[in-house]
């Protein structure tokens, strides 16, 4: 890949040895700013305090503490203030976990660098590097910024962090820095990139881009921006929260008024209303969703899919159709000499040598490069003259000396080269048949011929055009990327349509489609013009039948994407050029190629694929589906725990019984619920393959059956918790003892639901279940702790009842074999 070097930053710096002076460095630092690859907002105490102050639980504790102090109960006030300590501590930990994923992108960055300043070598913090600095990088060190390699020896770099390719990349030093606009586009082999490491040798690099201008900075900061984007699912959850808050407010006012009318006093009425308000407040839902989106950005980045908008995290798992480029995505995007079909008395080595005599590395032609790469050793002959390939001639000719005698070699389009040879009609038909056979197999074919020049009188310096003898055919292919066949099989099993869209000839496209098993090994192909005509007639049966669109132009690719979307598909589109921009914009998920893609394609795409690999798309879909499944499980947990809490907090006092939960009890429950919802479910592993898509006509996060099961389980648990409280009162226990039974029953239910939904497959799940049960035991059974919390130690039969509630909750939560169900392929289509 090439990258443009801004000339204004390189003026007067062509000396590959001289660095900047300290004065020059200070001036440039004020102009370009510090070399901060991740320009994120400060995440110190101020931000932590700001986030904590946004937590309604904090204000509930402060307000309730003030209320107790006002009515002359200082001990209760102090206990609630002390409860702020674990709450703020948990906020700090979760705050750190929320940002840890993005910060993980900075793990490969240099912390210090060696530069030449005022003629001497100095080691400085990497953040102080400025454009124009001469940086010295040795084996194993990271490049601290993006710059041009101006000197060095035996340089190979590991660029896998940017490209996903594990092979070392050879670096070539520039002879001089770009002086004009024509030279400003510099090949990637002469760039050193931040986030990559020098594997061998030593390099001198002139810094050009720092901070967020580096390629790595663009990746990291676009990921950060992606987390901040508000998504449709966030909006839907926000609307749900508003509805629940309004309902909770009305219920709280009703409860407070009823308790006051029952003669329980103003303090009881206020505490009842406040406790119910906090119990009913659904603040975890938006927090969990935002957290999961942030986790999704990082996990997709690890799959080589850079998310530029967080909406992709919601939608990538629901993709039902992929319109994929061929070159560079399904194939490697480079030519390889795969077949050598020789004439009689010509061996394969001689055929390649003759073709190499008519090839030039400086031409940049992929065929020339493939031929020269296949040459086992340098040509044994002296090349005297070459006559380059042109579109009108469709051939290239080389004149060389072989054993002191001049000969000519020509390669080019078969029909042109055959015309320069004295072939009998039967021979010509045979050779043309060979060409057609290779072309039908998807190869690019050229012919090669040669002739001897008897003396200088036979060659007066012009290009020989007649009298050649056929040497054979050279066949080239663009190899299929490793893993594509398996990825397509995965897509087919998951019900995801894959359509290959290419501008190649139909024979080439068909051969590649057969090789990768598209369409079950029998791909159906339509050219772009025929596709447009059928869609214009309203014939949408094409969408169910076609596997390959050949000879497609950008407008036809856009037509295809729109047709699939009109048919109800969630469409992902891959593209790398400016001509792909319309289709990328129209797609539900536009996927740009990071290695070969143009800047225009990357800017409009929702995902940038760092390794240009089709398999990475499928892995990203699988990651998205698992993330969505985990989010469903987290929300199910929240609903199954919160609904019993709200129901018992409201119905028990409304029935005239004492308040079931005091404010401190709600705080304890939140210290269990909050980390469980955030930390336990986000890392659950996949239980199988990609799995089939479920298609429904409506947009739902949960199906009707899932909602019915959630409500049923919550109602049963509410009955168990409420009954345990009333049982304690009926047995003559005081209120504190009855509360302890109910509270332990609810925390046990939380642990049981966690175990049932996760099957205890992760360390986080096992840890949280054990911690919940241990905390309940310690706080209730230790007399001094129980007294502070207005609880009483439980008897053996009380524990049997409470733990039985946890077992019941675990069985009910994990009972449905269909939970959480296949991903709905039509949920949440967004651009």
Short mmCIF file of C-alpha atoms in Angstrom, two decimals, residues 83-551:
data_model
loop_
_atom_site.label_atom_id
_atom_site.label_comp_id
_atom_site.label_asym_id
_atom_site.label_seq_id
_atom_site.Cartn_x
_atom_site.Cartn_y
_atom_site.Cartn_z
CA UNK A 83 -22.39 1.90 52.14
CA UNK A 84 -21.01 4.53 49.75
CA UNK A 85 -17.52 3.02 50.09
CA UNK A 86 -18.20 -0.34 48.32
CA UNK A 87 -20.50 1.41 45.87
CA UNK A 88 -17.84 3.93 44.78
CA UNK A 89 -15.21 1.15 44.77
CA UNK A 90 -17.33 -0.96 42.45
CA UNK A 91 -17.94 2.05 40.21
CA UNK A 92 -14.20 2.65 40.01
CA UNK A 93 -13.51 -0.99 39.08
CA UNK A 94 -16.26 -1.15 36.45
CA UNK A 95 -15.20 2.25 35.12
CA UNK A 96 -11.73 0.85 34.58
CA UNK A 97 -13.08 -2.31 32.94
CA UNK A 98 -15.21 -0.25 30.56
CA UNK A 99 -12.13 1.52 29.18
CA UNK A 100 -9.70 -1.39 29.38
CA UNK A 101 -10.76 -2.80 26.01
CA UNK A 102 -9.89 0.34 24.09
CA UNK A 103 -6.70 0.87 26.06
CA UNK A 104 -5.68 -2.65 25.06
CA UNK A 105 -5.10 -1.28 21.56
CA UNK A 106 -2.10 0.69 22.88
CA UNK A 107 -0.17 -2.33 24.14
CA UNK A 108 2.13 -2.43 21.10
CA UNK A 109 3.13 1.24 21.18
CA UNK A 110 6.60 2.48 22.01
CA UNK A 111 7.02 4.28 25.32
CA UNK A 112 10.49 5.74 24.58
CA UNK A 113 12.49 6.38 21.43
CA UNK A 114 16.03 7.23 20.36
CA UNK A 115 16.33 10.42 18.30
CA UNK A 116 19.12 12.60 16.94
CA UNK A 117 18.86 16.09 18.45
CA UNK A 118 21.58 18.74 18.09
CA UNK A 119 23.84 16.16 16.47
CA UNK A 120 23.73 13.65 19.35
CA UNK A 121 21.65 10.60 20.16
CA UNK A 122 19.07 11.04 22.90
CA UNK A 123 16.43 8.83 24.44
CA UNK A 124 13.17 10.71 24.90
CA UNK A 125 9.57 9.77 25.78
CA UNK A 126 7.71 8.70 22.64
CA UNK A 127 5.12 11.41 23.31
CA UNK A 128 7.81 14.06 22.58
CA UNK A 129 8.49 12.84 19.03
CA UNK A 130 7.64 15.47 16.41
CA UNK A 131 7.40 15.46 12.60
CA UNK A 132 10.89 15.84 11.16
CA UNK A 133 12.64 13.93 13.96
CA UNK A 134 15.26 11.42 12.89
CA UNK A 135 14.47 8.27 14.89
CA UNK A 136 16.84 5.33 15.30
CA UNK A 137 15.12 1.95 15.65
CA UNK A 138 17.01 -1.26 16.46
CA UNK A 139 16.01 -4.92 16.35
CA UNK A 140 12.98 -5.69 18.51
CA UNK A 141 12.01 -2.05 19.07
CA UNK A 142 8.69 -0.50 18.12
CA UNK A 143 8.36 2.38 15.68
CA UNK A 144 7.17 5.36 17.78
CA UNK A 145 5.34 7.14 14.95
CA UNK A 146 4.77 6.95 11.18
CA UNK A 147 7.71 8.01 9.06
CA UNK A 148 9.86 7.41 5.99
CA UNK A 149 12.77 4.98 6.22
CA UNK A 150 15.84 6.90 5.06
CA UNK A 151 18.56 4.43 5.99
CA UNK A 152 19.27 1.08 7.53
CA UNK A 153 20.35 -2.48 6.91
CA UNK A 154 18.58 -5.88 6.72
CA UNK A 155 15.28 -4.34 7.76
CA UNK A 156 12.20 -6.53 8.28
CA UNK A 157 9.15 -5.41 10.26
CA UNK A 158 6.21 -7.11 11.96
CA UNK A 159 3.12 -5.21 10.77
CA UNK A 160 0.51 -7.72 11.90
CA UNK A 161 -1.08 -5.17 14.25
CA UNK A 162 -2.07 -3.09 11.23
CA UNK A 163 -2.56 -5.64 8.46
CA UNK A 164 -3.25 -8.94 10.19
CA UNK A 165 -0.52 -10.57 8.06
CA UNK A 166 1.94 -12.60 10.11
CA UNK A 167 4.76 -12.64 7.55
CA UNK A 168 7.62 -10.13 8.00
CA UNK A 169 7.63 -7.12 5.69
CA UNK A 170 10.92 -6.09 4.08
CA UNK A 171 11.72 -2.38 4.40
CA UNK A 172 13.55 -0.42 1.72
CA UNK A 173 15.30 2.88 2.47
CA UNK A 174 14.51 5.87 0.25
CA UNK A 175 17.42 7.34 -1.68
CA UNK A 176 15.98 10.80 -1.09
CA UNK A 177 12.87 12.30 0.47
CA UNK A 178 9.99 13.35 -1.82
CA UNK A 179 10.67 16.69 -3.46
CA UNK A 180 7.51 17.24 -5.49
CA UNK A 181 3.90 16.16 -5.73
CA UNK A 182 4.70 13.32 -8.12
CA UNK A 183 6.98 11.76 -5.52
CA UNK A 184 4.70 12.35 -2.53
CA UNK A 185 2.99 8.95 -2.75
CA UNK A 186 5.51 6.59 -1.14
CA UNK A 187 5.27 2.81 -1.19
CA UNK A 188 4.55 1.11 2.14
CA UNK A 189 7.89 -0.72 1.97
CA UNK A 190 9.59 2.60 2.75
CA UNK A 191 7.32 3.53 5.67
CA UNK A 192 7.73 2.70 9.34
CA UNK A 193 4.39 2.60 11.16
CA UNK A 194 3.52 3.19 14.80
CA UNK A 195 2.33 -0.01 16.44
CA UNK A 196 4.73 -2.18 14.39
CA UNK A 197 8.13 -3.58 15.38
CA UNK A 198 11.45 -3.97 13.64
CA UNK A 199 12.25 -7.68 13.59
CA UNK A 200 15.73 -7.56 12.05
CA UNK A 201 18.39 -4.97 11.30
CA UNK A 202 18.54 -1.28 12.16
CA UNK A 203 16.50 1.56 10.69
CA UNK A 204 16.71 5.33 10.49
CA UNK A 205 13.29 6.91 10.08
CA UNK A 206 12.28 10.50 9.37
CA UNK A 207 9.02 11.08 11.27
CA UNK A 208 6.10 12.36 9.20
CA UNK A 209 2.91 11.64 11.18
CA UNK A 210 2.42 11.63 14.94
CA UNK A 211 -0.48 11.00 17.31
CA UNK A 212 -3.91 10.41 15.84
CA UNK A 213 -2.55 11.06 12.32
CA UNK A 214 -0.71 7.72 12.38
CA UNK A 215 -2.43 4.69 10.90
CA UNK A 216 -2.51 3.05 14.31
CA UNK A 217 -3.90 6.24 15.84
CA UNK A 218 -6.70 6.28 13.27
CA UNK A 219 -7.60 2.71 14.24
CA UNK A 220 -7.51 3.24 17.98
CA UNK A 221 -9.35 6.56 17.99
CA UNK A 222 -12.03 5.48 15.52
CA UNK A 223 -12.68 2.54 17.85
CA UNK A 224 -13.01 4.99 20.74
CA UNK A 225 -15.42 7.14 18.77
CA UNK A 226 -17.39 4.04 17.85
CA UNK A 227 -18.03 3.25 21.50
CA UNK A 228 -19.48 6.71 22.08
CA UNK A 229 -21.99 6.60 19.22
CA UNK A 230 -25.60 6.19 20.37
CA UNK A 231 -27.23 3.24 18.68
CA UNK A 232 -30.89 2.39 17.93
CA UNK A 233 -30.87 -0.35 20.56
CA UNK A 234 -29.59 2.17 23.10
CA UNK A 235 -32.44 4.49 22.11
CA UNK A 236 -34.96 1.66 22.49
CA UNK A 237 -33.58 0.75 25.92
CA UNK A 238 -33.66 4.44 26.87
CA UNK A 239 -37.35 4.60 25.96
CA UNK A 240 -37.98 1.46 28.02
CA UNK A 241 -36.21 3.06 30.97
CA UNK A 242 -38.38 6.18 30.70
CA UNK A 243 -41.55 4.08 30.70
CA UNK A 244 -40.37 2.06 33.71
CA UNK A 245 -39.37 5.21 35.60
CA UNK A 246 -42.78 6.81 35.06
CA UNK A 247 -44.52 3.61 36.15
CA UNK A 248 -42.24 3.26 39.18
CA UNK A 249 -42.85 6.88 40.17
CA UNK A 250 -46.62 6.38 40.13
CA UNK A 251 -46.29 3.14 42.10
CA UNK A 252 -44.03 4.82 44.65
CA UNK A 253 -46.43 7.69 45.21
CA UNK A 254 -49.27 5.21 45.59
CA UNK A 255 -47.32 3.11 48.09
CA UNK A 256 -46.28 6.15 50.15
CA UNK A 257 -49.86 7.45 50.28
CA UNK A 258 -51.27 4.02 51.21
CA UNK A 259 -48.71 3.51 54.00
CA UNK A 260 -49.48 6.95 55.40
CA UNK A 261 -53.22 6.26 55.28
CA UNK A 262 -52.63 2.95 57.07
CA UNK A 263 -51.22 4.95 59.97
CA UNK A 264 -47.57 3.91 59.68
CA UNK A 265 -46.28 7.47 59.92
CA UNK A 266 -44.53 9.87 57.58
CA UNK A 267 -41.06 8.32 57.93
CA UNK A 268 -42.37 4.85 57.07
CA UNK A 269 -44.26 6.25 54.07
CA UNK A 270 -41.18 8.09 52.77
CA UNK A 271 -38.87 5.09 53.28
CA UNK A 272 -41.34 2.78 51.56
CA UNK A 273 -41.58 5.08 48.56
CA UNK A 274 -37.81 5.73 48.34
CA UNK A 275 -36.90 2.05 48.67
CA UNK A 276 -39.36 1.01 46.01
CA UNK A 277 -38.12 3.81 43.73
CA UNK A 278 -34.53 2.61 43.86
CA UNK A 279 -35.52 -1.05 43.59
CA UNK A 280 -37.59 -0.26 40.49
CA UNK A 281 -35.03 2.06 38.90
CA UNK A 282 -33.74 0.20 35.80
CA UNK A 283 -30.40 2.03 35.55
CA UNK A 284 -28.50 -1.21 34.81
CA UNK A 285 -30.07 -1.65 31.37
CA UNK A 286 -28.42 1.32 29.59
CA UNK A 287 -25.19 0.77 31.55
CA UNK A 288 -24.99 -2.90 30.53
CA UNK A 289 -25.80 -2.09 26.91
CA UNK A 290 -23.12 0.61 26.66
CA UNK A 291 -20.60 -1.67 28.35
CA UNK A 292 -21.34 -4.53 25.97
CA UNK A 293 -20.99 -2.25 22.94
CA UNK A 294 -17.56 -1.21 24.17
CA UNK A 295 -16.56 -4.82 24.69
CA UNK A 296 -17.87 -5.62 21.20
CA UNK A 297 -15.71 -2.96 19.57
CA UNK A 298 -12.59 -4.46 21.10
CA UNK A 299 -13.53 -8.08 20.44
CA UNK A 300 -14.29 -7.36 16.79
CA UNK A 301 -10.98 -5.50 16.50
CA UNK A 302 -9.25 -8.67 17.70
CA UNK A 303 -11.04 -10.43 14.84
CA UNK A 304 -9.34 -7.94 12.44
CA UNK A 305 -12.63 -6.01 12.02
CA UNK A 306 -12.22 -2.37 13.03
CA UNK A 307 -15.60 -0.95 14.06
CA UNK A 308 -16.07 2.68 13.07
CA UNK A 309 -19.66 2.96 14.40
CA UNK A 310 -20.95 1.08 17.42
CA UNK A 311 -24.22 0.28 15.62
CA UNK A 312 -22.25 -2.46 13.87
CA UNK A 313 -21.87 -4.33 17.15
CA UNK A 314 -25.66 -4.63 17.23
CA UNK A 315 -26.12 -5.58 13.59
CA UNK A 316 -23.10 -7.65 12.57
CA UNK A 317 -24.53 -10.78 14.20
CA UNK A 318 -27.79 -10.43 12.22
CA UNK A 319 -26.23 -10.34 8.76
CA UNK A 320 -28.18 -12.63 6.43
CA UNK A 321 -26.51 -11.79 3.10
CA UNK A 322 -22.93 -10.94 2.10
CA UNK A 323 -22.12 -9.34 -1.26
CA UNK A 324 -18.40 -9.91 -1.52
CA UNK A 325 -15.69 -8.77 -3.89
CA UNK A 326 -13.56 -11.50 -5.40
CA UNK A 327 -10.13 -9.95 -5.78
CA UNK A 328 -8.34 -9.32 -2.51
CA UNK A 329 -11.14 -10.67 -0.30
CA UNK A 330 -11.90 -14.16 -1.53
CA UNK A 331 -8.61 -14.31 -3.41
CA UNK A 332 -5.22 -12.93 -2.38
CA UNK A 333 -5.26 -10.12 -4.94
CA UNK A 334 -1.94 -11.08 -6.56
CA UNK A 335 -0.95 -13.17 -9.56
CA UNK A 336 1.04 -16.38 -9.25
CA UNK A 337 2.55 -18.43 -12.06
CA UNK A 338 0.71 -21.71 -11.61
CA UNK A 339 1.07 -23.67 -14.88
CA UNK A 340 3.75 -23.99 -17.58
CA UNK A 341 2.56 -25.69 -20.77
CA UNK A 342 5.63 -26.17 -22.97
CA UNK A 343 6.11 -26.91 -26.66
CA UNK A 344 8.08 -29.93 -27.82
CA UNK A 345 11.83 -29.75 -27.05
CA UNK A 346 11.30 -26.85 -24.62
CA UNK A 347 11.62 -27.51 -20.89
CA UNK A 348 9.79 -25.48 -18.21
CA UNK A 349 12.94 -23.70 -17.01
CA UNK A 350 13.72 -22.46 -20.53
CA UNK A 351 10.11 -21.32 -21.01
CA UNK A 352 10.30 -19.19 -17.85
CA UNK A 353 13.71 -17.80 -18.87
CA UNK A 354 12.39 -16.75 -22.28
CA UNK A 355 9.39 -15.06 -20.65
CA UNK A 356 11.69 -13.35 -18.14
CA UNK A 357 13.78 -11.96 -21.01
CA UNK A 358 10.63 -10.11 -22.14
CA UNK A 359 9.74 -8.89 -18.63
CA UNK A 360 10.81 -5.89 -16.54
CA UNK A 361 10.53 -5.50 -12.79
CA UNK A 362 10.27 -1.73 -13.09
CA UNK A 363 7.12 -2.06 -15.18
CA UNK A 364 5.15 -2.96 -12.06
CA UNK A 365 3.04 -5.33 -14.12
CA UNK A 366 1.79 -8.18 -11.88
CA UNK A 367 2.53 -10.75 -14.60
CA UNK A 368 6.10 -9.52 -15.01
CA UNK A 369 6.63 -9.68 -11.25
CA UNK A 370 5.16 -13.19 -11.05
CA UNK A 371 7.42 -14.39 -13.88
CA UNK A 372 10.54 -12.88 -12.33
CA UNK A 373 9.64 -14.33 -8.93
CA UNK A 374 9.37 -17.79 -10.55
CA UNK A 375 12.85 -17.43 -12.06
CA UNK A 376 15.09 -19.72 -9.97
CA UNK A 377 18.26 -17.73 -10.71
CA UNK A 378 19.31 -14.67 -12.72
CA UNK A 379 19.12 -14.93 -16.50
CA UNK A 380 22.22 -16.59 -17.97
CA UNK A 381 22.04 -14.23 -20.93
CA UNK A 382 22.66 -10.55 -21.50
CA UNK A 383 19.56 -8.54 -22.34
CA UNK A 384 20.41 -6.22 -25.23
CA UNK A 385 17.09 -4.43 -25.78
CA UNK A 386 13.44 -4.53 -24.77
CA UNK A 387 10.28 -3.41 -26.52
CA UNK A 388 7.69 -2.76 -23.79
CA UNK A 389 4.11 -3.94 -23.71
CA UNK A 390 1.46 -1.53 -24.99
CA UNK A 391 -2.29 -1.94 -25.20
CA UNK A 392 -2.35 -1.72 -28.99
CA UNK A 393 0.46 -4.27 -29.50
CA UNK A 394 -0.47 -6.57 -26.56
CA UNK A 395 3.02 -8.04 -26.40
CA UNK A 396 6.52 -7.38 -25.06
CA UNK A 397 9.73 -8.39 -26.78
CA UNK A 398 13.27 -8.80 -25.49
CA UNK A 399 16.48 -9.18 -27.48
CA UNK A 400 19.38 -10.92 -25.73
CA UNK A 401 22.69 -12.63 -26.39
CA UNK A 402 22.83 -16.34 -25.81
CA UNK A 403 26.30 -17.94 -26.15
CA UNK A 404 27.36 -14.86 -28.11
CA UNK A 405 24.49 -15.12 -30.56
CA UNK A 406 21.47 -12.78 -30.49
CA UNK A 407 17.99 -14.24 -29.98
CA UNK A 408 14.55 -12.65 -29.48
CA UNK A 409 11.82 -13.66 -27.03
CA UNK A 410 8.23 -12.42 -27.06
CA UNK A 411 5.35 -12.87 -24.63
CA UNK A 412 1.81 -11.52 -24.75
CA UNK A 413 -1.78 -12.23 -25.70
CA UNK A 414 -1.94 -15.73 -27.23
CA UNK A 415 -3.68 -14.64 -30.42
CA UNK A 416 -0.98 -11.99 -31.00
CA UNK A 417 1.96 -14.27 -30.32
CA UNK A 418 0.48 -17.11 -32.39
CA UNK A 419 0.21 -14.65 -35.26
CA UNK A 420 3.99 -14.10 -35.11
CA UNK A 421 4.67 -17.84 -35.39
CA UNK A 422 4.59 -20.07 -38.44
CA UNK A 423 1.92 -22.47 -37.19
CA UNK A 424 0.01 -24.96 -39.27
CA UNK A 425 -3.79 -24.66 -38.96
CA UNK A 426 -4.01 -27.91 -36.98
CA UNK A 427 -1.27 -26.71 -34.62
CA UNK A 428 -2.99 -23.35 -34.18
CA UNK A 429 -6.32 -25.03 -33.28
CA UNK A 430 -4.54 -27.26 -30.77
CA UNK A 431 -2.85 -24.32 -29.05
CA UNK A 432 -6.07 -22.29 -29.02
CA UNK A 433 -7.81 -25.28 -27.43
CA UNK A 434 -5.19 -25.33 -24.69
CA UNK A 435 -5.70 -21.60 -24.09
CA UNK A 436 -9.48 -22.05 -23.81
CA UNK A 437 -9.08 -24.94 -21.37
CA UNK A 438 -6.88 -22.90 -19.05
CA UNK A 439 -9.15 -19.85 -19.36
CA UNK A 440 -12.19 -21.96 -18.46
CA UNK A 441 -10.35 -22.98 -15.30
CA UNK A 442 -10.06 -19.33 -14.30
CA UNK A 443 -6.46 -18.68 -15.37
CA UNK A 444 -4.98 -15.68 -17.11
CA UNK A 445 -3.01 -17.06 -20.06
CA UNK A 446 -0.14 -15.63 -22.12
CA UNK A 447 1.89 -17.24 -24.88
CA UNK A 448 5.66 -17.14 -25.26
CA UNK A 449 7.74 -17.60 -28.43
CA UNK A 450 11.36 -17.17 -29.51
CA UNK A 451 13.63 -17.04 -32.55
CA UNK A 452 17.33 -16.91 -33.28
CA UNK A 453 18.83 -13.86 -34.97
CA UNK A 454 21.56 -15.18 -37.26
CA UNK A 455 23.62 -12.02 -37.20
CA UNK A 456 23.63 -8.33 -36.93
CA UNK A 457 22.25 -8.11 -40.47
CA UNK A 458 19.09 -9.89 -39.29
CA UNK A 459 18.59 -7.44 -36.47
CA UNK A 460 19.11 -3.79 -37.22
CA UNK A 461 17.79 -2.57 -33.90
CA UNK A 462 14.05 -2.85 -34.54
CA UNK A 463 11.57 -5.21 -32.94
CA UNK A 464 11.47 -8.64 -34.62
CA UNK A 465 7.91 -9.43 -35.66
CA UNK A 466 7.99 -12.67 -37.68
CA UNK A 467 9.62 -16.04 -37.75
CA UNK A 468 9.07 -16.98 -34.12
CA UNK A 469 8.72 -20.52 -32.80
CA UNK A 470 6.17 -21.21 -30.09
CA UNK A 471 7.74 -21.98 -26.70
CA UNK A 472 4.58 -22.55 -24.68
CA UNK A 473 1.93 -21.05 -22.44
CA UNK A 474 2.25 -19.48 -19.02
CA UNK A 475 -0.88 -19.58 -16.84
CA UNK A 476 -1.47 -17.31 -13.86
CA UNK A 477 -4.02 -17.41 -11.09
CA UNK A 478 -5.06 -15.26 -8.17
CA UNK A 479 -4.89 -17.82 -5.35
CA UNK A 480 -7.88 -18.29 -3.09
CA UNK A 481 -7.15 -17.10 0.43
CA UNK A 482 -6.66 -19.84 3.02
CA UNK A 483 -9.79 -20.50 5.06
CA UNK A 484 -12.29 -19.12 2.50
CA UNK A 485 -13.74 -22.55 1.69
CA UNK A 486 -14.34 -23.31 5.36
CA UNK A 487 -15.80 -19.85 5.95
CA UNK A 488 -18.29 -20.29 3.10
CA UNK A 489 -19.33 -23.68 4.46
CA UNK A 490 -19.96 -22.01 7.82
CA UNK A 491 -22.09 -19.32 6.15
CA UNK A 492 -24.12 -21.89 4.22
CA UNK A 493 -24.79 -23.91 7.40
CA UNK A 494 -25.88 -20.70 9.16
CA UNK A 495 -28.29 -19.69 6.38
CA UNK A 496 -26.22 -16.67 5.26
CA UNK A 497 -26.37 -15.99 1.53
CA UNK A 498 -23.01 -15.19 -0.08
CA UNK A 499 -22.95 -13.61 -3.52
CA UNK A 500 -19.63 -12.94 -5.24
CA UNK A 501 -19.70 -9.70 -7.23
CA UNK A 502 -16.78 -9.12 -9.63
CA UNK A 503 -15.85 -7.27 -12.75
CA UNK A 504 -13.99 -10.33 -14.07
CA UNK A 505 -15.00 -12.39 -17.07
CA UNK A 506 -17.67 -14.96 -16.30
CA UNK A 507 -15.31 -17.89 -16.99
CA UNK A 508 -12.78 -16.64 -14.47
CA UNK A 509 -15.46 -15.87 -11.88
CA UNK A 510 -17.13 -19.26 -12.38
CA UNK A 511 -13.84 -21.12 -11.93
CA UNK A 512 -13.11 -19.35 -8.65
CA UNK A 513 -16.69 -19.92 -7.44
CA UNK A 514 -16.38 -23.64 -8.12
CA UNK A 515 -13.02 -23.82 -6.36
CA UNK A 516 -14.39 -22.28 -3.16
CA UNK A 517 -17.61 -24.30 -3.22
CA UNK A 518 -19.96 -21.35 -3.73
CA UNK A 519 -23.51 -22.48 -4.35
CA UNK A 520 -22.74 -25.95 -3.03
CA UNK A 521 -20.19 -26.56 -5.79
CA UNK A 522 -22.63 -25.74 -8.59
CA UNK A 523 -22.61 -21.93 -8.66
CA UNK A 524 -25.23 -20.09 -10.68
CA UNK A 525 -23.79 -17.10 -12.52
CA UNK A 526 -25.38 -14.04 -14.12
CA UNK A 527 -23.59 -11.12 -15.74
CA UNK A 528 -24.27 -7.62 -14.51
CA UNK A 529 -26.25 -6.45 -17.52
CA UNK A 530 -28.61 -9.44 -17.39
CA UNK A 531 -29.09 -8.91 -13.65
CA UNK A 532 -30.08 -5.27 -14.17
CA UNK A 533 -32.55 -6.21 -16.89
CA UNK A 534 -34.24 -8.83 -14.71
CA UNK A 535 -34.47 -6.54 -11.68
CA UNK A 536 -35.88 -3.76 -13.89
CA UNK A 537 -38.68 -6.16 -14.92
CA UNK A 538 -39.40 -6.85 -11.24
CA UNK A 539 -38.01 -10.38 -11.41
CA UNK A 540 -36.74 -10.90 -7.87
CA UNK A 541 -36.38 -14.68 -8.22
CA UNK A 542 -32.83 -13.85 -9.25
CA UNK A 543 -32.03 -13.03 -5.61
CA UNK A 544 -32.79 -16.59 -4.54
CA UNK A 545 -30.94 -18.19 -7.45
CA UNK A 546 -27.74 -16.26 -8.15
CA UNK A 547 -24.35 -17.01 -6.57
CA UNK A 548 -22.05 -14.96 -8.83
CA UNK A 549 -22.49 -11.63 -10.60
CA UNK A 550 -19.78 -11.27 -13.28
CA UNK A 551 -18.83 -8.28 -15.40
#
